[in-house]
Amino acid sequence: MRLRRKPEAKQKLMEHPLVFTPTEDNKGQMQGQWRSAFPHETHPLHVELGTGKGQFLAKASTLRPDINWIGVERIEEPLLQAVRKGEATENTNLRYIWADVENLTDIFATGEVDRIYLHFSDPWPKKRHAKRRLTYRRFLDLYEQVLAPAGDLILKTDSVSLFDFSLEEFEERGWEVVEISRDLHHSPYAPTNITTEYEDKFSSRGMPIHYVRVTPPKERAVADEN
């Protein structure tokens, strides 16, 4: 389905108190300062990359008030929907960033994030587009920079090809698999799982949800030449 563009979305996001929009003027302004944006600064910081319409964050921030939640999204129309969902919860542990994942290290300081979520990211199925996948090694290296030493990353997808590709990239870059299931909703991890819009749609059709939780390498023995 083609995304319907809404010209007013940009202005609404620029003015919204829950949304941070990186610009050339404020570039790096929030690096290392994100916890100060929340009432409870000592709570862990969890970040969803590609937050879409925001169902996950609205539910997660309600179910887990002991965590500070941030959604990152580059497309303004779904982000505005996400912000409205978040606003309706009246939760104080929820913020949004209107930005591209490419700029992650300009937004967060080294080791600032405790967990990253990748939920149903675009699988970019054509081989020539592999470098655009959010689990391609270049992106993993960005995540490694912003994650805390004890941090981790959770991936959920309906795409078998993206899941297999991601596992290969994790292994290549030295990430450790901590939890894994090719049928999340019938696994030991189901009771604590919080669903997204896509997840509800796919699972209602009987499609299995692929899940993995990984931790970044503790030490990188060999410098990357790529």
mmCIF file with all atom_site columns, C-alpha atoms in Angstrom:
data_model
loop_
_atom_site.group_PDB
_atom_site.id
_atom_site.type_symbol
_atom_site.label_atom_id
_atom_site.label_alt_id
_atom_site.label_comp_id
_atom_site.label_asym_id
_atom_site.label_entity_id
_atom_site.label_seq_id
_atom_site.pdbx_PDB_ins_code
_atom_site.Cartn_x
_atom_site.Cartn_y
_atom_site.Cartn_z
_atom_site.occupancy
_atom_site.B_iso_or_equiv
_atom_site.pdbx_formal_charge
_atom_site.auth_seq_id
_atom_site.auth_comp_id
_atom_site.auth_asym_id
_atom_site.auth_atom_id
_atom_site.pdbx_PDB_model_num
ATOM 1   C CA . MET A 1 1   ? 0.000  0.000   0.000  1.00 0.00 ? 1   MET A CA 1
ATOM 2   C CA . ARG A 1 2   ? 1.320  3.396   -1.018 1.00 0.00 ? 2   ARG A CA 1
ATOM 3   C CA . LEU A 1 3   ? 1.924  5.709   1.921  1.00 0.00 ? 3   LEU A CA 1
ATOM 4   C CA . ARG A 1 4   ? -0.339 8.735   1.877  1.00 0.00 ? 4   ARG A CA 1
ATOM 5   C CA . ARG A 1 5   ? 1.740  11.857  2.295  1.00 0.00 ? 5   ARG A CA 1
ATOM 6   C CA . LYS A 1 6   ? 0.530  14.492  4.742  1.00 0.00 ? 6   LYS A CA 1
ATOM 7   C CA . PRO A 1 7   ? 2.175  17.901  4.284  1.00 0.00 ? 7   PRO A CA 1
ATOM 8   C CA . GLU A 1 8   ? 1.152  19.006  7.786  1.00 0.00 ? 8   GLU A CA 1
ATOM 9   C CA . ALA A 1 9   ? 2.987  16.101  9.434  1.00 0.00 ? 9   ALA A CA 1
ATOM 10  C CA . LYS A 1 10  ? 6.391  17.771  9.208  1.00 0.00 ? 10  LYS A CA 1
ATOM 11  C CA . GLN A 1 11  ? 5.306  20.918  11.004 1.00 0.00 ? 11  GLN A CA 1
ATOM 12  C CA . LYS A 1 12  ? 3.458  18.985  13.693 1.00 0.00 ? 12  LYS A CA 1
ATOM 13  C CA . LEU A 1 13  ? 6.521  16.845  14.394 1.00 0.00 ? 13  LEU A CA 1
ATOM 14  C CA . MET A 1 14  ? 8.825  19.869  14.478 1.00 0.00 ? 14  MET A CA 1
ATOM 15  C CA . GLU A 1 15  ? 6.625  21.472  17.138 1.00 0.00 ? 15  GLU A CA 1
ATOM 16  C CA . HIS A 1 16  ? 5.773  18.404  19.220 1.00 0.00 ? 16  HIS A CA 1
ATOM 17  C CA . PRO A 1 17  ? 7.331  18.279  22.717 1.00 0.00 ? 17  PRO A CA 1
ATOM 18  C CA . LEU A 1 18  ? 7.827  14.497  22.597 1.00 0.00 ? 18  LEU A CA 1
ATOM 19  C CA . VAL A 1 19  ? 9.824  14.621  19.349 1.00 0.00 ? 19  VAL A CA 1
ATOM 20  C CA . PHE A 1 20  ? 13.481 15.502  18.894 1.00 0.00 ? 20  PHE A CA 1
ATOM 21  C CA . THR A 1 21  ? 14.467 16.439  15.363 1.00 0.00 ? 21  THR A CA 1
ATOM 22  C CA . PRO A 1 22  ? 18.240 16.498  14.742 1.00 0.00 ? 22  PRO A CA 1
ATOM 23  C CA . THR A 1 23  ? 19.380 19.420  12.583 1.00 0.00 ? 23  THR A CA 1
ATOM 24  C CA . GLU A 1 24  ? 22.711 20.957  11.697 1.00 0.00 ? 24  GLU A CA 1
ATOM 25  C CA . ASP A 1 25  ? 22.161 23.484  14.478 1.00 0.00 ? 25  ASP A CA 1
ATOM 26  C CA . ASN A 1 26  ? 21.505 20.952  17.246 1.00 0.00 ? 26  ASN A CA 1
ATOM 27  C CA . LYS A 1 27  ? 23.586 18.045  15.934 1.00 0.00 ? 27  LYS A CA 1
ATOM 28  C CA . GLY A 1 28  ? 24.974 16.080  18.864 1.00 0.00 ? 28  GLY A CA 1
ATOM 29  C CA . GLN A 1 29  ? 23.043 18.164  21.376 1.00 0.00 ? 29  GLN A CA 1
ATOM 30  C CA . MET A 1 30  ? 21.436 15.168  23.079 1.00 0.00 ? 30  MET A CA 1
ATOM 31  C CA . GLN A 1 31  ? 24.407 12.800  22.930 1.00 0.00 ? 31  GLN A CA 1
ATOM 32  C CA . GLY A 1 32  ? 24.951 11.436  26.413 1.00 0.00 ? 32  GLY A CA 1
ATOM 33  C CA . GLN A 1 33  ? 22.014 13.473  27.716 1.00 0.00 ? 33  GLN A CA 1
ATOM 34  C CA . TRP A 1 34  ? 19.031 11.313  26.850 1.00 0.00 ? 34  TRP A CA 1
ATOM 35  C CA . ARG A 1 35  ? 18.314 10.118  30.345 1.00 0.00 ? 35  ARG A CA 1
ATOM 36  C CA . SER A 1 36  ? 17.870 13.726  31.437 1.00 0.00 ? 36  SER A CA 1
ATOM 37  C CA . ALA A 1 37  ? 14.900 13.940  29.043 1.00 0.00 ? 37  ALA A CA 1
ATOM 38  C CA . PHE A 1 38  ? 12.928 11.611  31.337 1.00 0.00 ? 38  PHE A CA 1
ATOM 39  C CA . PRO A 1 39  ? 11.629 12.068  34.911 1.00 0.00 ? 39  PRO A CA 1
ATOM 40  C CA . HIS A 1 40  ? 13.477 8.920   36.026 1.00 0.00 ? 40  HIS A CA 1
ATOM 41  C CA . GLU A 1 41  ? 17.025 9.355   34.772 1.00 0.00 ? 41  GLU A CA 1
ATOM 42  C CA . THR A 1 42  ? 18.339 6.108   36.269 1.00 0.00 ? 42  THR A CA 1
ATOM 43  C CA . HIS A 1 43  ? 16.000 3.861   34.293 1.00 0.00 ? 43  HIS A CA 1
ATOM 44  C CA . PRO A 1 44  ? 17.462 1.807   31.403 1.00 0.00 ? 44  PRO A CA 1
ATOM 45  C CA . LEU A 1 45  ? 17.211 3.318   27.928 1.00 0.00 ? 45  LEU A CA 1
ATOM 46  C CA . HIS A 1 46  ? 15.585 1.140   25.249 1.00 0.00 ? 46  HIS A CA 1
ATOM 47  C CA . VAL A 1 47  ? 15.438 2.278   21.617 1.00 0.00 ? 47  VAL A CA 1
ATOM 48  C CA . GLU A 1 48  ? 13.243 0.962   18.797 1.00 0.00 ? 48  GLU A CA 1
ATOM 49  C CA . LEU A 1 49  ? 14.674 1.644   15.339 1.00 0.00 ? 49  LEU A CA 1
ATOM 50  C CA . GLY A 1 50  ? 11.986 2.079   12.696 1.00 0.00 ? 50  GLY A CA 1
ATOM 51  C CA . THR A 1 51  ? 9.149  2.531   15.134 1.00 0.00 ? 51  THR A CA 1
ATOM 52  C CA . GLY A 1 52  ? 6.479  2.796   12.424 1.00 0.00 ? 52  GLY A CA 1
ATOM 53  C CA . LYS A 1 53  ? 2.972  3.556   13.717 1.00 0.00 ? 53  LYS A CA 1
ATOM 54  C CA . GLY A 1 54  ? 4.045  3.047   17.301 1.00 0.00 ? 54  GLY A CA 1
ATOM 55  C CA . GLN A 1 55  ? 1.916  0.230   18.693 1.00 0.00 ? 55  GLN A CA 1
ATOM 56  C CA . PHE A 1 56  ? 4.891  -1.463  20.326 1.00 0.00 ? 56  PHE A CA 1
ATOM 57  C CA . LEU A 1 57  ? 6.137  1.656   22.107 1.00 0.00 ? 57  LEU A CA 1
ATOM 58  C CA . ALA A 1 58  ? 2.693  2.679   23.336 1.00 0.00 ? 58  ALA A CA 1
ATOM 59  C CA . LYS A 1 59  ? 2.199  -0.768  24.885 1.00 0.00 ? 59  LYS A CA 1
ATOM 60  C CA . ALA A 1 60  ? 5.767  -1.213  26.081 1.00 0.00 ? 60  ALA A CA 1
ATOM 61  C CA . SER A 1 61  ? 5.932  2.154   27.844 1.00 0.00 ? 61  SER A CA 1
ATOM 62  C CA . THR A 1 62  ? 2.710  1.249   29.668 1.00 0.00 ? 62  THR A CA 1
ATOM 63  C CA . LEU A 1 63  ? 3.673  -2.297  30.628 1.00 0.00 ? 63  LEU A CA 1
ATOM 64  C CA . ARG A 1 64  ? 7.257  -1.380  31.576 1.00 0.00 ? 64  ARG A CA 1
ATOM 65  C CA . PRO A 1 65  ? 7.260  2.002   33.343 1.00 0.00 ? 65  PRO A CA 1
ATOM 66  C CA . ASP A 1 66  ? 10.676 1.072   34.770 1.00 0.00 ? 66  ASP A CA 1
ATOM 67  C CA . ILE A 1 67  ? 12.249 1.659   31.340 1.00 0.00 ? 67  ILE A CA 1
ATOM 68  C CA . ASN A 1 68  ? 12.745 4.856   29.332 1.00 0.00 ? 68  ASN A CA 1
ATOM 69  C CA . TRP A 1 69  ? 11.622 4.279   25.741 1.00 0.00 ? 69  TRP A CA 1
ATOM 70  C CA . ILE A 1 70  ? 12.651 6.040   22.531 1.00 0.00 ? 70  ILE A CA 1
ATOM 71  C CA . GLY A 1 71  ? 11.344 5.425   19.019 1.00 0.00 ? 71  GLY A CA 1
ATOM 72  C CA . VAL A 1 72  ? 13.425 6.385   15.989 1.00 0.00 ? 72  VAL A CA 1
ATOM 73  C CA . GLU A 1 73  ? 11.626 6.823   12.660 1.00 0.00 ? 73  GLU A CA 1
ATOM 74  C CA . ARG A 1 74  ? 12.634 8.684   9.483  1.00 0.00 ? 74  ARG A CA 1
ATOM 75  C CA . ILE A 1 75  ? 9.238  8.865   7.722  1.00 0.00 ? 75  ILE A CA 1
ATOM 76  C CA . GLU A 1 76  ? 7.028  11.585  9.141  1.00 0.00 ? 76  GLU A CA 1
ATOM 77  C CA . GLU A 1 77  ? 3.540  10.157  8.496  1.00 0.00 ? 77  GLU A CA 1
ATOM 78  C CA . PRO A 1 78  ? 3.885  6.908   10.507 1.00 0.00 ? 78  PRO A CA 1
ATOM 79  C CA . LEU A 1 79  ? 5.920  8.757   13.115 1.00 0.00 ? 79  LEU A CA 1
ATOM 80  C CA . LEU A 1 80  ? 3.097  11.234  13.643 1.00 0.00 ? 80  LEU A CA 1
ATOM 81  C CA . GLN A 1 81  ? 0.718  8.313   14.169 1.00 0.00 ? 81  GLN A CA 1
ATOM 82  C CA . ALA A 1 82  ? 3.168  6.813   16.658 1.00 0.00 ? 82  ALA A CA 1
ATOM 83  C CA . VAL A 1 83  ? 3.468  10.092  18.534 1.00 0.00 ? 83  VAL A CA 1
ATOM 84  C CA . ARG A 1 84  ? -0.304 10.396  18.791 1.00 0.00 ? 84  ARG A CA 1
ATOM 85  C CA . LYS A 1 85  ? -0.532 6.862   20.179 1.00 0.00 ? 85  LYS A CA 1
ATOM 86  C CA . GLY A 1 86  ? 2.181  7.675   22.694 1.00 0.00 ? 86  GLY A CA 1
ATOM 87  C CA . GLU A 1 87  ? 0.582  10.957  23.633 1.00 0.00 ? 87  GLU A CA 1
ATOM 88  C CA . ALA A 1 88  ? -2.712 9.188   24.320 1.00 0.00 ? 88  ALA A CA 1
ATOM 89  C CA . THR A 1 89  ? -1.021 6.960   26.922 1.00 0.00 ? 89  THR A CA 1
ATOM 90  C CA . GLU A 1 90  ? 0.097  10.023  28.912 1.00 0.00 ? 90  GLU A CA 1
ATOM 91  C CA . ASN A 1 91  ? 3.224  8.020   29.784 1.00 0.00 ? 91  ASN A CA 1
ATOM 92  C CA . THR A 1 92  ? 6.206  10.132  30.814 1.00 0.00 ? 92  THR A CA 1
ATOM 93  C CA . ASN A 1 93  ? 8.771  7.458   29.878 1.00 0.00 ? 93  ASN A CA 1
ATOM 94  C CA . LEU A 1 94  ? 8.348  7.820   26.119 1.00 0.00 ? 94  LEU A CA 1
ATOM 95  C CA . ARG A 1 95  ? 10.094 10.003  23.516 1.00 0.00 ? 95  ARG A CA 1
ATOM 96  C CA . TYR A 1 96  ? 10.584 9.970   19.749 1.00 0.00 ? 96  TYR A CA 1
ATOM 97  C CA . ILE A 1 97  ? 13.371 10.941  17.362 1.00 0.00 ? 97  ILE A CA 1
ATOM 98  C CA . TRP A 1 98  ? 12.665 11.939  13.769 1.00 0.00 ? 98  TRP A CA 1
ATOM 99  C CA . ALA A 1 99  ? 15.838 10.742  12.088 1.00 0.00 ? 99  ALA A CA 1
ATOM 100 C CA . ASP A 1 100 ? 17.485 8.120   9.930  1.00 0.00 ? 100 ASP A CA 1
ATOM 101 C CA . VAL A 1 101 ? 19.251 5.154   11.536 1.00 0.00 ? 101 VAL A CA 1
ATOM 102 C CA . GLU A 1 102 ? 22.302 6.162   9.514  1.00 0.00 ? 102 GLU A CA 1
ATOM 103 C CA . ASN A 1 103 ? 22.771 9.049   11.964 1.00 0.00 ? 103 ASN A CA 1
ATOM 104 C CA . LEU A 1 104 ? 22.586 6.937   15.118 1.00 0.00 ? 104 LEU A CA 1
ATOM 105 C CA . THR A 1 105 ? 26.054 7.781   16.383 1.00 0.00 ? 105 THR A CA 1
ATOM 106 C CA . ASP A 1 106 ? 25.301 11.510  16.024 1.00 0.00 ? 106 ASP A CA 1
ATOM 107 C CA . ILE A 1 107 ? 22.272 11.077  18.273 1.00 0.00 ? 107 ILE A CA 1
ATOM 108 C CA . PHE A 1 108 ? 23.494 8.732   21.014 1.00 0.00 ? 108 PHE A CA 1
ATOM 109 C CA . ALA A 1 109 ? 26.800 8.708   22.857 1.00 0.00 ? 109 ALA A CA 1
ATOM 110 C CA . THR A 1 110 ? 29.033 5.657   23.090 1.00 0.00 ? 110 THR A CA 1
ATOM 111 C CA . GLY A 1 111 ? 27.441 3.123   25.445 1.00 0.00 ? 111 GLY A CA 1
ATOM 112 C CA . GLU A 1 112 ? 24.334 5.222   26.086 1.00 0.00 ? 112 GLU A CA 1
ATOM 113 C CA . VAL A 1 113 ? 21.693 2.692   24.981 1.00 0.00 ? 113 VAL A CA 1
ATOM 114 C CA . ASP A 1 114 ? 20.818 -0.445  26.954 1.00 0.00 ? 114 ASP A CA 1
ATOM 115 C CA . ARG A 1 115 ? 18.756 -2.234  24.314 1.00 0.00 ? 115 ARG A CA 1
ATOM 116 C CA . ILE A 1 116 ? 17.961 -1.829  20.611 1.00 0.00 ? 116 ILE A CA 1
ATOM 117 C CA . TYR A 1 117 ? 14.858 -3.284  18.932 1.00 0.00 ? 117 TYR A CA 1
ATOM 118 C CA . LEU A 1 118 ? 14.548 -4.043  15.219 1.00 0.00 ? 118 LEU A CA 1
ATOM 119 C CA . HIS A 1 119 ? 10.938 -4.951  14.513 1.00 0.00 ? 119 HIS A CA 1
ATOM 120 C CA . PHE A 1 120 ? 9.941  -6.146  11.041 1.00 0.00 ? 120 PHE A CA 1
ATOM 121 C CA . SER A 1 121 ? 12.501 -4.035  9.246  1.00 0.00 ? 121 SER A CA 1
ATOM 122 C CA . ASP A 1 122 ? 12.397 -3.875  5.450  1.00 0.00 ? 122 ASP A CA 1
ATOM 123 C CA . PRO A 1 123 ? 13.994 -7.194  4.319  1.00 0.00 ? 123 PRO A CA 1
ATOM 124 C CA . TRP A 1 124 ? 15.330 -5.702  1.067  1.00 0.00 ? 124 TRP A CA 1
ATOM 125 C CA . PRO A 1 125 ? 15.011 -9.143  -0.587 1.00 0.00 ? 125 PRO A CA 1
ATOM 126 C CA . LYS A 1 126 ? 17.143 -8.450  -3.648 1.00 0.00 ? 126 LYS A CA 1
ATOM 127 C CA . LYS A 1 127 ? 20.771 -9.460  -3.160 1.00 0.00 ? 127 LYS A CA 1
ATOM 128 C CA . ARG A 1 128 ? 22.096 -6.182  -4.548 1.00 0.00 ? 128 ARG A CA 1
ATOM 129 C CA . HIS A 1 129 ? 20.259 -4.348  -1.751 1.00 0.00 ? 129 HIS A CA 1
ATOM 130 C CA . ALA A 1 130 ? 21.833 -6.358  1.086  1.00 0.00 ? 130 ALA A CA 1
ATOM 131 C CA . LYS A 1 131 ? 23.773 -3.341  2.358  1.00 0.00 ? 131 LYS A CA 1
ATOM 132 C CA . ARG A 1 132 ? 20.483 -1.558  3.089  1.00 0.00 ? 132 ARG A CA 1
ATOM 133 C CA . ARG A 1 133 ? 19.293 -4.214  5.541  1.00 0.00 ? 133 ARG A CA 1
ATOM 134 C CA . LEU A 1 134 ? 19.409 -2.946  9.110  1.00 0.00 ? 134 LEU A CA 1
ATOM 135 C CA . THR A 1 135 ? 21.360 -6.019  10.186 1.00 0.00 ? 135 THR A CA 1
ATOM 136 C CA . TYR A 1 136 ? 24.076 -5.519  7.580  1.00 0.00 ? 136 TYR A CA 1
ATOM 137 C CA . ARG A 1 137 ? 27.507 -5.361  9.265  1.00 0.00 ? 137 ARG A CA 1
ATOM 138 C CA . ARG A 1 138 ? 27.852 -1.609  8.772  1.00 0.00 ? 138 ARG A CA 1
ATOM 139 C CA . PHE A 1 139 ? 24.714 -1.035  10.859 1.00 0.00 ? 139 PHE A CA 1
ATOM 140 C CA . LEU A 1 140 ? 25.784 -3.607  13.436 1.00 0.00 ? 140 LEU A CA 1
ATOM 141 C CA . ASP A 1 141 ? 28.950 -1.591  13.955 1.00 0.00 ? 141 ASP A CA 1
ATOM 142 C CA . LEU A 1 142 ? 26.839 1.527   14.607 1.00 0.00 ? 142 LEU A CA 1
ATOM 143 C CA . TYR A 1 143 ? 24.750 -0.358  17.151 1.00 0.00 ? 143 TYR A CA 1
ATOM 144 C CA . GLU A 1 144 ? 27.872 -1.681  18.810 1.00 0.00 ? 144 GLU A CA 1
ATOM 145 C CA . GLN A 1 145 ? 29.071 1.874   19.378 1.00 0.00 ? 145 GLN A CA 1
ATOM 146 C CA . VAL A 1 146 ? 25.924 3.149   21.088 1.00 0.00 ? 146 VAL A CA 1
ATOM 147 C CA . LEU A 1 147 ? 25.112 0.029   23.118 1.00 0.00 ? 147 LEU A CA 1
ATOM 148 C CA . ALA A 1 148 ? 26.243 -0.227  26.715 1.00 0.00 ? 148 ALA A CA 1
ATOM 149 C CA . PRO A 1 149 ? 28.793 -2.974  27.510 1.00 0.00 ? 149 PRO A CA 1
ATOM 150 C CA . ALA A 1 150 ? 25.976 -5.136  28.916 1.00 0.00 ? 150 ALA A CA 1
ATOM 151 C CA . GLY A 1 151 ? 23.506 -4.030  26.232 1.00 0.00 ? 151 GLY A CA 1
ATOM 152 C CA . ASP A 1 152 ? 21.729 -6.201  23.691 1.00 0.00 ? 152 ASP A CA 1
ATOM 153 C CA . LEU A 1 153 ? 19.680 -6.159  20.496 1.00 0.00 ? 153 LEU A CA 1
ATOM 154 C CA . ILE A 1 154 ? 16.365 -7.856  19.727 1.00 0.00 ? 154 ILE A CA 1
ATOM 155 C CA . LEU A 1 155 ? 15.288 -8.682  16.180 1.00 0.00 ? 155 LEU A CA 1
ATOM 156 C CA . LYS A 1 156 ? 11.816 -9.842  15.174 1.00 0.00 ? 156 LYS A CA 1
ATOM 157 C CA . THR A 1 157 ? 10.811 -10.532 11.580 1.00 0.00 ? 157 THR A CA 1
ATOM 158 C CA . ASP A 1 158 ? 8.464  -12.586 9.436  1.00 0.00 ? 158 ASP A CA 1
ATOM 159 C CA . SER A 1 159 ? 11.147 -12.875 6.739  1.00 0.00 ? 159 SER A CA 1
ATOM 160 C CA . VAL A 1 160 ? 13.101 -16.138 6.756  1.00 0.00 ? 160 VAL A CA 1
ATOM 161 C CA . SER A 1 161 ? 15.670 -14.731 4.343  1.00 0.00 ? 161 SER A CA 1
ATOM 162 C CA . LEU A 1 162 ? 16.295 -11.630 6.474  1.00 0.00 ? 162 LEU A CA 1
ATOM 163 C CA . PHE A 1 163 ? 16.521 -13.747 9.611  1.00 0.00 ? 163 PHE A CA 1
ATOM 164 C CA . ASP A 1 164 ? 19.065 -16.125 8.081  1.00 0.00 ? 164 ASP A CA 1
ATOM 165 C CA . PHE A 1 165 ? 21.030 -13.203 6.664  1.00 0.00 ? 165 PHE A CA 1
ATOM 166 C CA . SER A 1 166 ? 21.024 -11.520 10.072 1.00 0.00 ? 166 SER A CA 1
ATOM 167 C CA . LEU A 1 167 ? 22.310 -14.615 11.845 1.00 0.00 ? 167 LEU A CA 1
ATOM 168 C CA . GLU A 1 168 ? 25.184 -14.774 9.367  1.00 0.00 ? 168 GLU A CA 1
ATOM 169 C CA . GLU A 1 169 ? 25.999 -11.106 9.920  1.00 0.00 ? 169 GLU A CA 1
ATOM 170 C CA . PHE A 1 170 ? 25.856 -11.482 13.703 1.00 0.00 ? 170 PHE A CA 1
ATOM 171 C CA . GLU A 1 171 ? 28.311 -14.371 13.508 1.00 0.00 ? 171 GLU A CA 1
ATOM 172 C CA . GLU A 1 172 ? 30.588 -12.500 11.101 1.00 0.00 ? 172 GLU A CA 1
ATOM 173 C CA . ARG A 1 173 ? 30.771 -9.478  13.408 1.00 0.00 ? 173 ARG A CA 1
ATOM 174 C CA . GLY A 1 174 ? 31.203 -11.508 16.597 1.00 0.00 ? 174 GLY A CA 1
ATOM 175 C CA . TRP A 1 175 ? 27.774 -10.953 18.142 1.00 0.00 ? 175 TRP A CA 1
ATOM 176 C CA . GLU A 1 176 ? 26.580 -13.685 20.511 1.00 0.00 ? 176 GLU A CA 1
ATOM 177 C CA . VAL A 1 177 ? 23.140 -15.270 20.220 1.00 0.00 ? 177 VAL A CA 1
ATOM 178 C CA . VAL A 1 178 ? 21.513 -15.387 23.663 1.00 0.00 ? 178 VAL A CA 1
ATOM 179 C CA . GLU A 1 179 ? 17.939 -16.347 22.748 1.00 0.00 ? 179 GLU A CA 1
ATOM 180 C CA . ILE A 1 180 ? 16.509 -17.580 19.457 1.00 0.00 ? 180 ILE A CA 1
ATOM 181 C CA . SER A 1 181 ? 13.252 -18.961 18.101 1.00 0.00 ? 181 SER A CA 1
ATOM 182 C CA . ARG A 1 182 ? 11.814 -19.456 14.642 1.00 0.00 ? 182 ARG A CA 1
ATOM 183 C CA . ASP A 1 183 ? 8.312  -19.493 16.105 1.00 0.00 ? 183 ASP A CA 1
ATOM 184 C CA . LEU A 1 184 ? 8.273  -16.850 18.831 1.00 0.00 ? 184 LEU A CA 1
ATOM 185 C CA . HIS A 1 185 ? 4.597  -17.164 19.746 1.00 0.00 ? 185 HIS A CA 1
ATOM 186 C CA . HIS A 1 186 ? 5.074  -20.860 20.547 1.00 0.00 ? 186 HIS A CA 1
ATOM 187 C CA . SER A 1 187 ? 8.346  -20.451 22.409 1.00 0.00 ? 187 SER A CA 1
ATOM 188 C CA . PRO A 1 188 ? 9.430  -19.884 26.017 1.00 0.00 ? 188 PRO A CA 1
ATOM 189 C CA . TYR A 1 189 ? 9.844  -16.186 25.169 1.00 0.00 ? 189 TYR A CA 1
ATOM 190 C CA . ALA A 1 190 ? 6.191  -15.652 24.262 1.00 0.00 ? 190 ALA A CA 1
ATOM 191 C CA . PRO A 1 191 ? 4.909  -14.649 27.734 1.00 0.00 ? 191 PRO A CA 1
ATOM 192 C CA . THR A 1 192 ? 7.028  -11.480 27.865 1.00 0.00 ? 192 THR A CA 1
ATOM 193 C CA . ASN A 1 193 ? 6.677  -10.588 24.186 1.00 0.00 ? 193 ASN A CA 1
ATOM 194 C CA . ILE A 1 194 ? 5.040  -7.261  23.283 1.00 0.00 ? 194 ILE A CA 1
ATOM 195 C CA . THR A 1 195 ? 3.595  -7.284  19.777 1.00 0.00 ? 195 THR A CA 1
ATOM 196 C CA . THR A 1 196 ? 3.753  -4.757  16.944 1.00 0.00 ? 196 THR A CA 1
ATOM 197 C CA . GLU A 1 197 ? 1.140  -3.962  14.269 1.00 0.00 ? 197 GLU A CA 1
ATOM 198 C CA . TYR A 1 198 ? 2.906  -6.118  11.688 1.00 0.00 ? 198 TYR A CA 1
ATOM 199 C CA . GLU A 1 199 ? 3.360  -8.924  14.161 1.00 0.00 ? 199 GLU A CA 1
ATOM 200 C CA . ASP A 1 200 ? -0.359 -9.089  14.929 1.00 0.00 ? 200 ASP A CA 1
ATOM 201 C CA . LYS A 1 201 ? -1.150 -9.112  11.215 1.00 0.00 ? 201 LYS A CA 1
ATOM 202 C CA . PHE A 1 202 ? 1.334  -11.834 10.320 1.00 0.00 ? 202 PHE A CA 1
ATOM 203 C CA . SER A 1 203 ? 0.574  -14.079 13.283 1.00 0.00 ? 203 SER A CA 1
ATOM 204 C CA . SER A 1 204 ? -3.182 -13.827 12.594 1.00 0.00 ? 204 SER A CA 1
ATOM 205 C CA . ARG A 1 205 ? -2.409 -15.391 9.211  1.00 0.00 ? 205 ARG A CA 1
ATOM 206 C CA . GLY A 1 206 ? -0.565 -18.263 10.868 1.00 0.00 ? 206 GLY A CA 1
ATOM 207 C CA . MET A 1 207 ? 2.873  -16.993 9.886  1.00 0.00 ? 207 MET A CA 1
ATOM 208 C CA . PRO A 1 208 ? 5.667  -17.772 12.379 1.00 0.00 ? 208 PRO A CA 1
ATOM 209 C CA . ILE A 1 209 ? 7.581  -14.874 13.907 1.00 0.00 ? 209 ILE A CA 1
ATOM 210 C CA . HIS A 1 210 ? 11.362 -15.233 13.946 1.00 0.00 ? 210 HIS A CA 1
ATOM 211 C CA . TYR A 1 211 ? 13.090 -13.874 17.036 1.00 0.00 ? 211 TYR A CA 1
ATOM 212 C CA . VAL A 1 212 ? 16.643 -13.485 18.265 1.00 0.00 ? 212 VAL A CA 1
ATOM 213 C CA . ARG A 1 213 ? 18.348 -11.604 21.081 1.00 0.00 ? 213 ARG A CA 1
ATOM 214 C CA . VAL A 1 214 ? 22.054 -10.957 20.654 1.00 0.00 ? 214 VAL A CA 1
ATOM 215 C CA . THR A 1 215 ? 24.838 -9.175  22.483 1.00 0.00 ? 215 THR A CA 1
ATOM 216 C CA . PRO A 1 216 ? 27.697 -7.290  20.814 1.00 0.00 ? 216 PRO A CA 1
ATOM 217 C CA . PRO A 1 217 ? 31.259 -8.617  20.923 1.00 0.00 ? 217 PRO A CA 1
ATOM 218 C CA . LYS A 1 218 ? 33.063 -7.886  24.159 1.00 0.00 ? 218 LYS A CA 1
ATOM 219 C CA . GLU A 1 219 ? 36.286 -7.218  22.321 1.00 0.00 ? 219 GLU A CA 1
ATOM 220 C CA . ARG A 1 220 ? 37.081 -6.848  18.646 1.00 0.00 ? 220 ARG A CA 1
ATOM 221 C CA . ALA A 1 221 ? 40.276 -8.785  18.049 1.00 0.00 ? 221 ALA A CA 1
ATOM 222 C CA . VAL A 1 222 ? 40.773 -7.799  14.447 1.00 0.00 ? 222 VAL A CA 1
ATOM 223 C CA . ALA A 1 223 ? 40.195 -4.314  13.026 1.00 0.00 ? 223 ALA A CA 1
ATOM 224 C CA . ASP A 1 224 ? 37.589 -4.226  10.294 1.00 0.00 ? 224 ASP A CA 1
ATOM 225 C CA . GLU A 1 225 ? 39.041 -3.582  6.874  1.00 0.00 ? 225 GLU A CA 1
ATOM 226 C CA . ASN A 1 226 ? 35.677 -2.993  5.180  1.00 0.00 ? 226 ASN A CA 1
#
